mmCIF file with all atom_site columns, C-alpha atoms in Angstrom:
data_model
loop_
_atom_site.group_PDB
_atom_site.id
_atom_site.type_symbol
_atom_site.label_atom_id
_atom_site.label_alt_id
_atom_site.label_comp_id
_atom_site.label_asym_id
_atom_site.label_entity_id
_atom_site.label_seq_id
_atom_site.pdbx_PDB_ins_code
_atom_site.Cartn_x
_atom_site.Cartn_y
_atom_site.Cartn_z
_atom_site.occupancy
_atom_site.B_iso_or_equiv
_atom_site.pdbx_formal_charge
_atom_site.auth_seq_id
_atom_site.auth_comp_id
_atom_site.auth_asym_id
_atom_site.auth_atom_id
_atom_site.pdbx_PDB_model_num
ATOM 1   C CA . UNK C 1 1   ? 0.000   0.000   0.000   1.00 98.00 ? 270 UNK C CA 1
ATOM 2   C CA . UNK C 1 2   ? 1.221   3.550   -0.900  1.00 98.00 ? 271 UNK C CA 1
ATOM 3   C CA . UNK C 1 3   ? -0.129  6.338   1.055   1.00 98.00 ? 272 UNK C CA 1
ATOM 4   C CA . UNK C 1 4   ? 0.550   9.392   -1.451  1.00 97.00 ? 273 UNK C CA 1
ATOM 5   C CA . UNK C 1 5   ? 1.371   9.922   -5.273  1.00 96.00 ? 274 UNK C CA 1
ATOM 6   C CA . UNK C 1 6   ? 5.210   10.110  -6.141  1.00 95.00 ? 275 UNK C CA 1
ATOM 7   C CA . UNK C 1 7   ? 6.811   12.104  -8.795  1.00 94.00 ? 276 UNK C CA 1
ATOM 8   C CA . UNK C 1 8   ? 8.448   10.286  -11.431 1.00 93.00 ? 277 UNK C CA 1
ATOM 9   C CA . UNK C 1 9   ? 10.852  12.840  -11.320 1.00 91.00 ? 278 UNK C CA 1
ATOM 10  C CA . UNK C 1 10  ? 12.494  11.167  -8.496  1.00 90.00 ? 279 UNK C CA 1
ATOM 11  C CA . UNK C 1 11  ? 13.717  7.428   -8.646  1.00 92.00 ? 280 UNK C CA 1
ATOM 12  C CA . UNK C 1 12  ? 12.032  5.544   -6.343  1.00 94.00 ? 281 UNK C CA 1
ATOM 13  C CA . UNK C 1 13  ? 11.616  1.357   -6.322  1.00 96.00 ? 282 UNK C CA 1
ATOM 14  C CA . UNK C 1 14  ? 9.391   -0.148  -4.578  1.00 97.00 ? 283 UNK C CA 1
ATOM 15  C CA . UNK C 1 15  ? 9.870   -4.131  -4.207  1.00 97.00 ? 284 UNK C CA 1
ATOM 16  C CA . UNK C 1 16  ? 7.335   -6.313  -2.507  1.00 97.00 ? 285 UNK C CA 1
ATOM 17  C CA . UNK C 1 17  ? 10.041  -9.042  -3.175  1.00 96.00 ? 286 UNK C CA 1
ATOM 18  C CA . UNK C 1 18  ? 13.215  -7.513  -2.784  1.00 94.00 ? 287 UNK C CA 1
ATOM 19  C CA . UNK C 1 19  ? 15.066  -10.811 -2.964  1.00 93.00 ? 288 UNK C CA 1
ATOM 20  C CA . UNK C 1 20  ? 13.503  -14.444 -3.676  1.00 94.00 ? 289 UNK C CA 1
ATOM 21  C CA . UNK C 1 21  ? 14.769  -17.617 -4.935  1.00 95.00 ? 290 UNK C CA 1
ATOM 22  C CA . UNK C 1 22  ? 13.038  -20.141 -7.396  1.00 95.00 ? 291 UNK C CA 1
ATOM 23  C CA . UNK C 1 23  ? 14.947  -23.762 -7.189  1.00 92.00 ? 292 UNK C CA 1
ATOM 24  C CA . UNK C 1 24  ? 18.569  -21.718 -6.272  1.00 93.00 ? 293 UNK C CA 1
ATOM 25  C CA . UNK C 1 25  ? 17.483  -18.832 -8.614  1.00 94.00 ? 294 UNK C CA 1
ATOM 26  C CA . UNK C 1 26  ? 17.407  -15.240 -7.456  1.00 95.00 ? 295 UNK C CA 1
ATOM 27  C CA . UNK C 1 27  ? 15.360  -12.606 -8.581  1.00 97.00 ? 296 UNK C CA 1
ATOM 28  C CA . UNK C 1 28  ? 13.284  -9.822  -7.609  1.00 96.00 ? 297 UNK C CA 1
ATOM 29  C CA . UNK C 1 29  ? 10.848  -7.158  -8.566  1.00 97.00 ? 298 UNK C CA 1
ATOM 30  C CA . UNK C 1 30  ? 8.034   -4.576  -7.471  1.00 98.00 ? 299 UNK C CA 1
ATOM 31  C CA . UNK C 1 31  ? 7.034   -1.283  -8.497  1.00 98.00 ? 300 UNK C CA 1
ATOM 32  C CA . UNK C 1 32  ? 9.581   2.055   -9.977  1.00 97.00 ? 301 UNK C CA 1
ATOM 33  C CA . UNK C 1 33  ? 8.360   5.762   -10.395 1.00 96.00 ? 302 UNK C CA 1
ATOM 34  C CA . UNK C 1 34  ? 11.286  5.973   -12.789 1.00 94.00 ? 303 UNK C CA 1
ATOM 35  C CA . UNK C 1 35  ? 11.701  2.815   -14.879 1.00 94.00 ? 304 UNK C CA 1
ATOM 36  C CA . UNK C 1 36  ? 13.801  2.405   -17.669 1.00 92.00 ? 305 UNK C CA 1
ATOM 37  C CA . UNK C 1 37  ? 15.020  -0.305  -19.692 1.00 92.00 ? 306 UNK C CA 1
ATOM 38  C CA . UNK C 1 38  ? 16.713  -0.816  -23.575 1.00 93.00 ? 307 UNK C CA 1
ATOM 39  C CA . UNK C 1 39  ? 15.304  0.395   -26.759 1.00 92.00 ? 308 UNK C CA 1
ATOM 40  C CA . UNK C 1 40  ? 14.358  -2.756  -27.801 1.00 90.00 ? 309 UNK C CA 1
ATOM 41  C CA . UNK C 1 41  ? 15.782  -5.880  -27.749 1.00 89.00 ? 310 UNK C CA 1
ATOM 42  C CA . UNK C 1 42  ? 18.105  -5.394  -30.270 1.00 89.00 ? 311 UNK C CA 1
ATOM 43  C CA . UNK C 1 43  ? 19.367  -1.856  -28.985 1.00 92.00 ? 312 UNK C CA 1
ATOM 44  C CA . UNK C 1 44  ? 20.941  -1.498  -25.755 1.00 91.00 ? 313 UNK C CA 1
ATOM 45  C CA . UNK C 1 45  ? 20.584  2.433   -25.730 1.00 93.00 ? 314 UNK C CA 1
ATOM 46  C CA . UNK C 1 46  ? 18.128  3.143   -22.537 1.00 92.00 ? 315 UNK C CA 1
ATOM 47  C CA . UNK C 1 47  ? 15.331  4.507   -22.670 1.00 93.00 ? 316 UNK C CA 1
ATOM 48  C CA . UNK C 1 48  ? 13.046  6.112   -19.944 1.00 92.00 ? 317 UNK C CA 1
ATOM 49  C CA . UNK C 1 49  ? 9.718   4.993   -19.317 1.00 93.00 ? 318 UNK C CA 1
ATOM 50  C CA . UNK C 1 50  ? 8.026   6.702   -16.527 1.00 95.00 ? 319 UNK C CA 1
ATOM 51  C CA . UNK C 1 51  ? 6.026   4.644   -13.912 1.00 97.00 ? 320 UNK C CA 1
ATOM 52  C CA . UNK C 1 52  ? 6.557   0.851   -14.061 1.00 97.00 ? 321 UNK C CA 1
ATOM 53  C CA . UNK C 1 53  ? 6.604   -2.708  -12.863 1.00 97.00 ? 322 UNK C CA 1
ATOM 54  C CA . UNK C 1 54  ? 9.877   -4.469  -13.036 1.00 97.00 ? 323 UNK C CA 1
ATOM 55  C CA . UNK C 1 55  ? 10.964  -7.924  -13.137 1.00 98.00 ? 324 UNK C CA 1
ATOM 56  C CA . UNK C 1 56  ? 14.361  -9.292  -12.421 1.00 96.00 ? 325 UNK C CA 1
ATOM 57  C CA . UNK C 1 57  ? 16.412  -12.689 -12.500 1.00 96.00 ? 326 UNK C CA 1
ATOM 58  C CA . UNK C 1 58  ? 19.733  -13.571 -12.094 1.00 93.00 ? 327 UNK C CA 1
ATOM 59  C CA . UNK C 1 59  ? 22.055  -16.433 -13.108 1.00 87.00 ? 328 UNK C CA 1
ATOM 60  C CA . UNK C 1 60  ? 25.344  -18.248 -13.318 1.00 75.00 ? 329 UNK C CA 1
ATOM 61  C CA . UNK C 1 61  ? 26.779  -17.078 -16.419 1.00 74.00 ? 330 UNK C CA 1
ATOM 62  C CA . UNK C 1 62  ? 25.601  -14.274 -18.986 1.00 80.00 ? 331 UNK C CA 1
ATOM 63  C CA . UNK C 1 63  ? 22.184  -14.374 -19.290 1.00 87.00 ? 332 UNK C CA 1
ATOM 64  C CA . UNK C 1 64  ? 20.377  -12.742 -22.941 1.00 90.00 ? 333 UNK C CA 1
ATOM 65  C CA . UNK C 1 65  ? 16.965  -11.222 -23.809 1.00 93.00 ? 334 UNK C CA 1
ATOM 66  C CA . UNK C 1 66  ? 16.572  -14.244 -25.102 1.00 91.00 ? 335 UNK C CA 1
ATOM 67  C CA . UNK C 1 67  ? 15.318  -15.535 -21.783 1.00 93.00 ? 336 UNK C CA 1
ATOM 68  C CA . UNK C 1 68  ? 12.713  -12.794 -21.367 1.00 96.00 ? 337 UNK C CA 1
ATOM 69  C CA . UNK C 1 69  ? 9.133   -11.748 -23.129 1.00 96.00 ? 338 UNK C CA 1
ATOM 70  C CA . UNK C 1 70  ? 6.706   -9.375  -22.761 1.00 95.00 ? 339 UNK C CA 1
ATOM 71  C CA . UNK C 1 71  ? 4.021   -7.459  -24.819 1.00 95.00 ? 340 UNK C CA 1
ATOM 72  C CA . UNK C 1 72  ? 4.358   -5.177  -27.261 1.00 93.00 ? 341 UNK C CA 1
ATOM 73  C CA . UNK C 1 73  ? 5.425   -2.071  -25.229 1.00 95.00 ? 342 UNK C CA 1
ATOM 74  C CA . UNK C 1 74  ? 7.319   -4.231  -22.649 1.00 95.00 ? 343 UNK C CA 1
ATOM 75  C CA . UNK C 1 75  ? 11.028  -3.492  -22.359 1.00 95.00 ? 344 UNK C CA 1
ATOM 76  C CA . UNK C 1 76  ? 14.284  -5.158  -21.791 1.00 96.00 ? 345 UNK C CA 1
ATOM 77  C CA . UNK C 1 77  ? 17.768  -5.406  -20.261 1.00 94.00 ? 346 UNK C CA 1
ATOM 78  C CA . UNK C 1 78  ? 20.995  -7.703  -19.833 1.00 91.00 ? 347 UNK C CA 1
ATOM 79  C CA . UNK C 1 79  ? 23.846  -7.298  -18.535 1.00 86.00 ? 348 UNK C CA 1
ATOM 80  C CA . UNK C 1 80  ? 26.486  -7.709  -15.629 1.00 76.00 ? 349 UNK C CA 1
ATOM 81  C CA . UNK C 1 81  ? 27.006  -4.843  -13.414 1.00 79.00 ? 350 UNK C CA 1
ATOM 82  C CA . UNK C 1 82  ? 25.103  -6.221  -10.847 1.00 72.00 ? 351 UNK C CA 1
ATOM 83  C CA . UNK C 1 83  ? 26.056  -9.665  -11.356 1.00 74.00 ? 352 UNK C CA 1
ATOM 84  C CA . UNK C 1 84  ? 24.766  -11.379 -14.567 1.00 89.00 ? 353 UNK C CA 1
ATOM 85  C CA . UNK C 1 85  ? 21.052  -10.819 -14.803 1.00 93.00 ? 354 UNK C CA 1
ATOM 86  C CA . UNK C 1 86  ? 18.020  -10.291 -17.415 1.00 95.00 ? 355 UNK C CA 1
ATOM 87  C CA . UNK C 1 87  ? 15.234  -7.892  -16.565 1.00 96.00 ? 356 UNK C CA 1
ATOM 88  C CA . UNK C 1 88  ? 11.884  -6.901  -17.911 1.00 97.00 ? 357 UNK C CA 1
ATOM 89  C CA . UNK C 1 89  ? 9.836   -3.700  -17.467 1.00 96.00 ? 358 UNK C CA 1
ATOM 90  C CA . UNK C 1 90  ? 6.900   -2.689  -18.778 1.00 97.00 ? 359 UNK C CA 1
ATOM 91  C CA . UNK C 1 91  ? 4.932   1.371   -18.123 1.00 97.00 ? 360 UNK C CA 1
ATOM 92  C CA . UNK C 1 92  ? 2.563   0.866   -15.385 1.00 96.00 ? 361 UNK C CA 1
ATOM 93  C CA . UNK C 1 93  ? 1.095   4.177   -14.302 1.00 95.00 ? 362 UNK C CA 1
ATOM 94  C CA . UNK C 1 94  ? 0.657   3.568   -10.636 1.00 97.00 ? 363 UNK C CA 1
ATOM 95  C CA . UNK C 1 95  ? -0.473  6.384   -8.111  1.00 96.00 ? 364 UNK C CA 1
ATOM 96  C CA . UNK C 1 96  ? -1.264  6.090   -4.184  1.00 97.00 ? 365 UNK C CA 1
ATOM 97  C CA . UNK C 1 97  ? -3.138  3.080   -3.286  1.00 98.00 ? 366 UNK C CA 1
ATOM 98  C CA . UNK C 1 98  ? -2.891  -0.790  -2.716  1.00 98.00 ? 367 UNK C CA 1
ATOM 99  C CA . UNK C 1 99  ? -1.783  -3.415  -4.832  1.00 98.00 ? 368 UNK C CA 1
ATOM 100 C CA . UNK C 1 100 ? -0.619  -7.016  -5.481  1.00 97.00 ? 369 UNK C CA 1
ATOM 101 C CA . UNK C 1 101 ? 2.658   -7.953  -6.862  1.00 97.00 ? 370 UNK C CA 1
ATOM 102 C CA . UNK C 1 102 ? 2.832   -11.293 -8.330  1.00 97.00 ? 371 UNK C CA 1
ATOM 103 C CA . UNK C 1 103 ? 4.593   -14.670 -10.065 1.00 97.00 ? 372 UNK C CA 1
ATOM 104 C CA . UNK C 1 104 ? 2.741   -17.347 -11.758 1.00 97.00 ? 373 UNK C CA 1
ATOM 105 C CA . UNK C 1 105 ? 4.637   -20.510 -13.323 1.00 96.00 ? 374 UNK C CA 1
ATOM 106 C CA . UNK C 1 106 ? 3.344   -20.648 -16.794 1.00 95.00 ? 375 UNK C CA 1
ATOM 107 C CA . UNK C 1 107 ? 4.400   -22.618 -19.909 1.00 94.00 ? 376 UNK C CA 1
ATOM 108 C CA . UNK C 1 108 ? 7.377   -24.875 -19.732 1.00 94.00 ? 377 UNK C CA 1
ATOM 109 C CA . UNK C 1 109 ? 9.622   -25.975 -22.307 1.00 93.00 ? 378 UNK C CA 1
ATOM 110 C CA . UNK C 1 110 ? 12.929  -28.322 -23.422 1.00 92.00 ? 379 UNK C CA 1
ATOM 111 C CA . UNK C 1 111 ? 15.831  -26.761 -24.759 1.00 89.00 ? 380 UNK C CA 1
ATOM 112 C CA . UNK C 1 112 ? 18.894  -28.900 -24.844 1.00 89.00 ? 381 UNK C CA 1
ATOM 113 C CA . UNK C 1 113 ? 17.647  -31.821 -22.894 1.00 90.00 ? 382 UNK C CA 1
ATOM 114 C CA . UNK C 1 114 ? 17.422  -28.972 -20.217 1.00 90.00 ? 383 UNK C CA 1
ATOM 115 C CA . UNK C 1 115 ? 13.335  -28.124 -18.635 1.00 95.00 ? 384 UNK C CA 1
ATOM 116 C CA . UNK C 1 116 ? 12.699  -24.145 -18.142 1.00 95.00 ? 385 UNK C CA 1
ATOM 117 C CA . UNK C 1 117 ? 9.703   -22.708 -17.025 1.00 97.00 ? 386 UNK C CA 1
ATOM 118 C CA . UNK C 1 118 ? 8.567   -19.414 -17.972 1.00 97.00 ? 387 UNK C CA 1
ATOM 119 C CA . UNK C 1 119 ? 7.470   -17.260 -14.737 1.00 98.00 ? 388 UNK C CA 1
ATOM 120 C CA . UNK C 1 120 ? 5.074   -14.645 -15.535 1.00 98.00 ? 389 UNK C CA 1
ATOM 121 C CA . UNK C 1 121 ? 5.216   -11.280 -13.528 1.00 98.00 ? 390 UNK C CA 1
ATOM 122 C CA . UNK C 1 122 ? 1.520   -9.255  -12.886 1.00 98.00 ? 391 UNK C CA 1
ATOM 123 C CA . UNK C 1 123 ? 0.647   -6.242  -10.558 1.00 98.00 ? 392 UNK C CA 1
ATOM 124 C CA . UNK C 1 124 ? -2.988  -5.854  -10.060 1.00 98.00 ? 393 UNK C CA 1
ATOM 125 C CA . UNK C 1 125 ? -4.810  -2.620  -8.505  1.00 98.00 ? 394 UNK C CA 1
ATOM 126 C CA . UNK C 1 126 ? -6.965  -3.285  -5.780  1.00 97.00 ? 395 UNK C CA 1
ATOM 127 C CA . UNK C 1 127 ? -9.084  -0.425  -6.573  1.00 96.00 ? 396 UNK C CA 1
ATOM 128 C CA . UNK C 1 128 ? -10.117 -1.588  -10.216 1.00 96.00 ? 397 UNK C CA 1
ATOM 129 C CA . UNK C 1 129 ? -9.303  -4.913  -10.132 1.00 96.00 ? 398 UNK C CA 1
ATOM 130 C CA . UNK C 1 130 ? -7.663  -4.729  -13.024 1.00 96.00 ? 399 UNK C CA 1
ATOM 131 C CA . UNK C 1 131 ? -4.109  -6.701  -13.432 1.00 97.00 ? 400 UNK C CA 1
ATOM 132 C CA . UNK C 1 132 ? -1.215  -5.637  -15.851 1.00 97.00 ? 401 UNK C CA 1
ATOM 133 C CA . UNK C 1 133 ? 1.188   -8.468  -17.227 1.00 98.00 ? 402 UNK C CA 1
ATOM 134 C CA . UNK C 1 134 ? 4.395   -7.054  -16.653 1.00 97.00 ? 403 UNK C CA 1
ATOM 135 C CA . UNK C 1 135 ? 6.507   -9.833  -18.304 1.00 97.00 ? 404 UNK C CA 1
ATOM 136 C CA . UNK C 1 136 ? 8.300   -13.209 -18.218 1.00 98.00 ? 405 UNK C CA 1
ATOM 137 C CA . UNK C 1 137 ? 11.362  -14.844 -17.604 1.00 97.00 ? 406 UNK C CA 1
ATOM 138 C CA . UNK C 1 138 ? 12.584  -18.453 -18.086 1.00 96.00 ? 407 UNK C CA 1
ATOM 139 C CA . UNK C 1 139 ? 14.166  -20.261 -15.456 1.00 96.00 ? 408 UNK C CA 1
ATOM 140 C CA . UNK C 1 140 ? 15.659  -23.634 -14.960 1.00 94.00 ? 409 UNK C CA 1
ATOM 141 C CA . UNK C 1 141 ? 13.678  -26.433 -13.846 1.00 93.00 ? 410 UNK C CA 1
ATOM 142 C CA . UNK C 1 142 ? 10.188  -27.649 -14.068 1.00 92.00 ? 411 UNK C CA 1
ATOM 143 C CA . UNK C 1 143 ? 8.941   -28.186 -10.337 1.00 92.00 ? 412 UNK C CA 1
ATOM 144 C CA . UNK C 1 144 ? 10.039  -24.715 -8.814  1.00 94.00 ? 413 UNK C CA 1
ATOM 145 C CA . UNK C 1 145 ? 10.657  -24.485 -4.967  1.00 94.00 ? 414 UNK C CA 1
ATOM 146 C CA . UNK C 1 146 ? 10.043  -20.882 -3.151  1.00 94.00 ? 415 UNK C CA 1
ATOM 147 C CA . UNK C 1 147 ? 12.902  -20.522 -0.392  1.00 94.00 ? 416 UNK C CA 1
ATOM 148 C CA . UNK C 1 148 ? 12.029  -20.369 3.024   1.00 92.00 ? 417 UNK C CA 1
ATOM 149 C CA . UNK C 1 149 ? 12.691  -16.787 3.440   1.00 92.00 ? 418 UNK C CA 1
ATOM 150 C CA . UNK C 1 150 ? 11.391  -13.305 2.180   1.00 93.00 ? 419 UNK C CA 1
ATOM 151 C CA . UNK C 1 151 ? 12.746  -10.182 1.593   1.00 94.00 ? 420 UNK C CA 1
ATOM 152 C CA . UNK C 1 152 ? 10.837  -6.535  0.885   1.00 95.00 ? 421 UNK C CA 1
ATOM 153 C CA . UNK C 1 153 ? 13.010  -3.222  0.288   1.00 93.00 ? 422 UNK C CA 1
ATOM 154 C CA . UNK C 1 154 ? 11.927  0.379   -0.149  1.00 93.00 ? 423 UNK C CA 1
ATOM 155 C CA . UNK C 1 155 ? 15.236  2.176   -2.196  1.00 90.00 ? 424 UNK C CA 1
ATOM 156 C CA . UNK C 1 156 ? 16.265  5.478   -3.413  1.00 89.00 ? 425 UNK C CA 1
ATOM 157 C CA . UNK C 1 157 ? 17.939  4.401   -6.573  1.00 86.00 ? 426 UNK C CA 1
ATOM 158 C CA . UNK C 1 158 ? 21.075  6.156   -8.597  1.00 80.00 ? 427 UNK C CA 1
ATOM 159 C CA . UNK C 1 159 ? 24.055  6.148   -10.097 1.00 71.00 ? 428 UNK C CA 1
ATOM 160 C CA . UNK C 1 160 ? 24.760  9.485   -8.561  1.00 78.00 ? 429 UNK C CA 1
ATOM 161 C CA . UNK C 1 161 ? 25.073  11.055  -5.171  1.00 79.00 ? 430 UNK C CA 1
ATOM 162 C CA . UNK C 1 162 ? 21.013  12.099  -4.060  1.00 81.00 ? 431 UNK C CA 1
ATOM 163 C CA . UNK C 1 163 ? 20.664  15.406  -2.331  1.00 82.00 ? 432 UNK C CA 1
ATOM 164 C CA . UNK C 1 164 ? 18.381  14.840  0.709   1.00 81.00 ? 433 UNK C CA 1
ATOM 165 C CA . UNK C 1 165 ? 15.793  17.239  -0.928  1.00 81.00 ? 434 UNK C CA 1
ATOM 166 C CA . UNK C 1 166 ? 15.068  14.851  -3.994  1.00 81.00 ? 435 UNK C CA 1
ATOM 167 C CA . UNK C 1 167 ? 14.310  12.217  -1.124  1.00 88.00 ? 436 UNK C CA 1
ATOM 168 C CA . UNK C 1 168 ? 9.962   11.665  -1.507  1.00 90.00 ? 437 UNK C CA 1
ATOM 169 C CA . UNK C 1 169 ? 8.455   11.332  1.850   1.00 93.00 ? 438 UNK C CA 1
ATOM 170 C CA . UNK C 1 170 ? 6.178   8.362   0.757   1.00 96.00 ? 439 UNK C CA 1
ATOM 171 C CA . UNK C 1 171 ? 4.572   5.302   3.525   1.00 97.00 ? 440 UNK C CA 1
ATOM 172 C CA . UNK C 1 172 ? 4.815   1.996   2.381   1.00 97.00 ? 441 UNK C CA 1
ATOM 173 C CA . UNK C 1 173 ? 3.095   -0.559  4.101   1.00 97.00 ? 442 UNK C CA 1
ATOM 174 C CA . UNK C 1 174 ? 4.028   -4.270  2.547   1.00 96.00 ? 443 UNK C CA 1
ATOM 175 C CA . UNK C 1 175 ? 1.252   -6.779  3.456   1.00 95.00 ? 444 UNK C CA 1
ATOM 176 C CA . UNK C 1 176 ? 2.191   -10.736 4.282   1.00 95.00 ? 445 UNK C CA 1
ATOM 177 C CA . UNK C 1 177 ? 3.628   -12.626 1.835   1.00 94.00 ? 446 UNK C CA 1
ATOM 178 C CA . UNK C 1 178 ? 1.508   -15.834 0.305   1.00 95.00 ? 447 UNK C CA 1
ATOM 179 C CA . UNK C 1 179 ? 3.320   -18.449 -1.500  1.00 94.00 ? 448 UNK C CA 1
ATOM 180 C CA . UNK C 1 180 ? 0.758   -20.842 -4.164  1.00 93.00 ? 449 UNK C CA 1
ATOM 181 C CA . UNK C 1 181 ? -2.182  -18.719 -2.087  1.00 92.00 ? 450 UNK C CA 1
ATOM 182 C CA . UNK C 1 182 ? -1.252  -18.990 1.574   1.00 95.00 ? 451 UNK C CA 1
ATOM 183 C CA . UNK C 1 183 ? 0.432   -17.167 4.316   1.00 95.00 ? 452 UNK C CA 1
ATOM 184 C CA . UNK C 1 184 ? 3.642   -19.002 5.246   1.00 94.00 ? 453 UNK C CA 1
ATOM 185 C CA . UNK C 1 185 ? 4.297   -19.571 8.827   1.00 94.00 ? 454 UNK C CA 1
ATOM 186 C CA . UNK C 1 186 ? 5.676   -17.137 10.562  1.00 95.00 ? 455 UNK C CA 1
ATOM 187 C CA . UNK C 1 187 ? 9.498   -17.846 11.540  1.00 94.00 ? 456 UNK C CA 1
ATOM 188 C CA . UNK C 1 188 ? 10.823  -14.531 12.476  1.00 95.00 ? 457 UNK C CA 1
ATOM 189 C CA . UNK C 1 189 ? 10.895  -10.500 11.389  1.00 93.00 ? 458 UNK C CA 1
ATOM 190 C CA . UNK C 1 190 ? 13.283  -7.608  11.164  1.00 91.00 ? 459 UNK C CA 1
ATOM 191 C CA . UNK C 1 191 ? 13.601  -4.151  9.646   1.00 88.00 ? 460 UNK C CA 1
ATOM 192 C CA . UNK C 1 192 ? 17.199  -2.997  8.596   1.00 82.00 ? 461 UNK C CA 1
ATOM 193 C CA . UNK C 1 193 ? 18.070  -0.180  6.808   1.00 75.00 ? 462 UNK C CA 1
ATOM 194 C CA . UNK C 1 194 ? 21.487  1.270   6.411   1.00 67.00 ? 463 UNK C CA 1
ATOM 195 C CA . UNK C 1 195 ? 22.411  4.601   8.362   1.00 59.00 ? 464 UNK C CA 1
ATOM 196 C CA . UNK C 1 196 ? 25.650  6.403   8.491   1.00 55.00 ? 465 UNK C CA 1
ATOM 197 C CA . UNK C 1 197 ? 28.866  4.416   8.032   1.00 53.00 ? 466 UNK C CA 1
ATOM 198 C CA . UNK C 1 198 ? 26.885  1.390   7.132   1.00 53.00 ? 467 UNK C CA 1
ATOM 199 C CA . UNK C 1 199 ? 27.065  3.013   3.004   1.00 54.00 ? 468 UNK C CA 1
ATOM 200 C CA . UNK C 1 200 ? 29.537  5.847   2.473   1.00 55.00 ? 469 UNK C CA 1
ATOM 201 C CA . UNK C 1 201 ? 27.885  7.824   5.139   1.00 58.00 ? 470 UNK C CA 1
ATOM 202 C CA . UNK C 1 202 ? 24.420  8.158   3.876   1.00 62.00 ? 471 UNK C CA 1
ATOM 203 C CA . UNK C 1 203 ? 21.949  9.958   6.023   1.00 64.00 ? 472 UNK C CA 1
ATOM 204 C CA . UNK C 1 204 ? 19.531  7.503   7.900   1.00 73.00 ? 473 UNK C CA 1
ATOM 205 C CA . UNK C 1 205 ? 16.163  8.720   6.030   1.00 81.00 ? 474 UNK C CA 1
ATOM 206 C CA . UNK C 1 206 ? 13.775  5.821   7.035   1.00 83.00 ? 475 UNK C CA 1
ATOM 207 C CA . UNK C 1 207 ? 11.857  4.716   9.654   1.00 83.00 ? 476 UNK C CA 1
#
């Protein structure tokens, strides 16, 4: 649930699953107010989309578009610099409110003797009802196993230092996970987030 609107002039992600693993396989995803991705999947050059969902997977070894699909105005990335992953993003206008991220297993195929199945990514708005397909990724195995953790992040994001003033004051509240439709039981909770000398200094601006 998000309490206010956010400008997409500032880059804020928010990630119902900030880390997860499918079968050994770790990916994550949620919600950006400044998403951006390639061209196409042909052209690297980024582009900026605006408001979006985002889905992300990494692997052992380089990883291609090839293992990602979306719709027509979905778009793409692949590459190393935080580890070898393969994204997809797609414009999802999203304003204050609730909603539900969310994985389905879908389709599976052979390639090389080797089983994949294609996860599909969705975010649906609890006020309409209405879901958006955000896009898919392959990953290995047919039977896939959720860990037996869970992980939820709200970040700043940049490739540049942020002036405190470009910080949104936003509430995020991130309801209880549900794995295949139920709650998990509960083993344990925590809240961390990093406060001066923890990450070059940065000012503690969360609570």
């Amino acid at each position: 649930t998000i309490d206010r609107d956010v400008s997409t002039n500032v880059n804020l992600y928010i990630a119902p699953c900030g880390l997860g693993e499918l079968s050994g396989v770790k990916f994550y995803g949620g919600l950006q107010s400044n998403c951006n991705g390639w061209e196409s999947r042909t052209n690297d050059t980024r582009v900026h989309l605006g408001k979006g969902g985002i889905f992300s997977r990494w692997g052992k070894g380089k990883l291609s578009v090839n293992q990602a699909r979306g719709a027509e105005d979905s778009h793409y990335e692949a590459a190393g610099y935080e580890g070898d992953f393969v994204s997809v993003r797609r414009p999802f206008i999203w304003t204050k409110g609730r909603y539900t991220w969310s994985l389905r297993a879908c389709d599976t195929e052979s390639v090389n003797g080797q089983d994949y199945t294609w996860v599909s990514c969705f975010v649906t708005a609890h006020e309409t009802g209405l879901s958006r397909y955000i896009g898919s990724l392959r990953f290995e195995g047919k039977d896939l196993t959720f860990w037996d953790r869970h992980a939820a992040f709200v970040e700043v994001y940049s490739t540049a230092i942020i002036p405190r003033s470009e910080i949104p004051e936003v509430k995020v509240t991130f309801g209880y996970p549900r794995v295949n439709g139920q709650p998990p039981k509960l083993k344990s909770a925590r809240v961390v987030h990093p406060g001066p000398g923890e990450r070059s200094g940065a000012p503690d601006c969360a609570k």
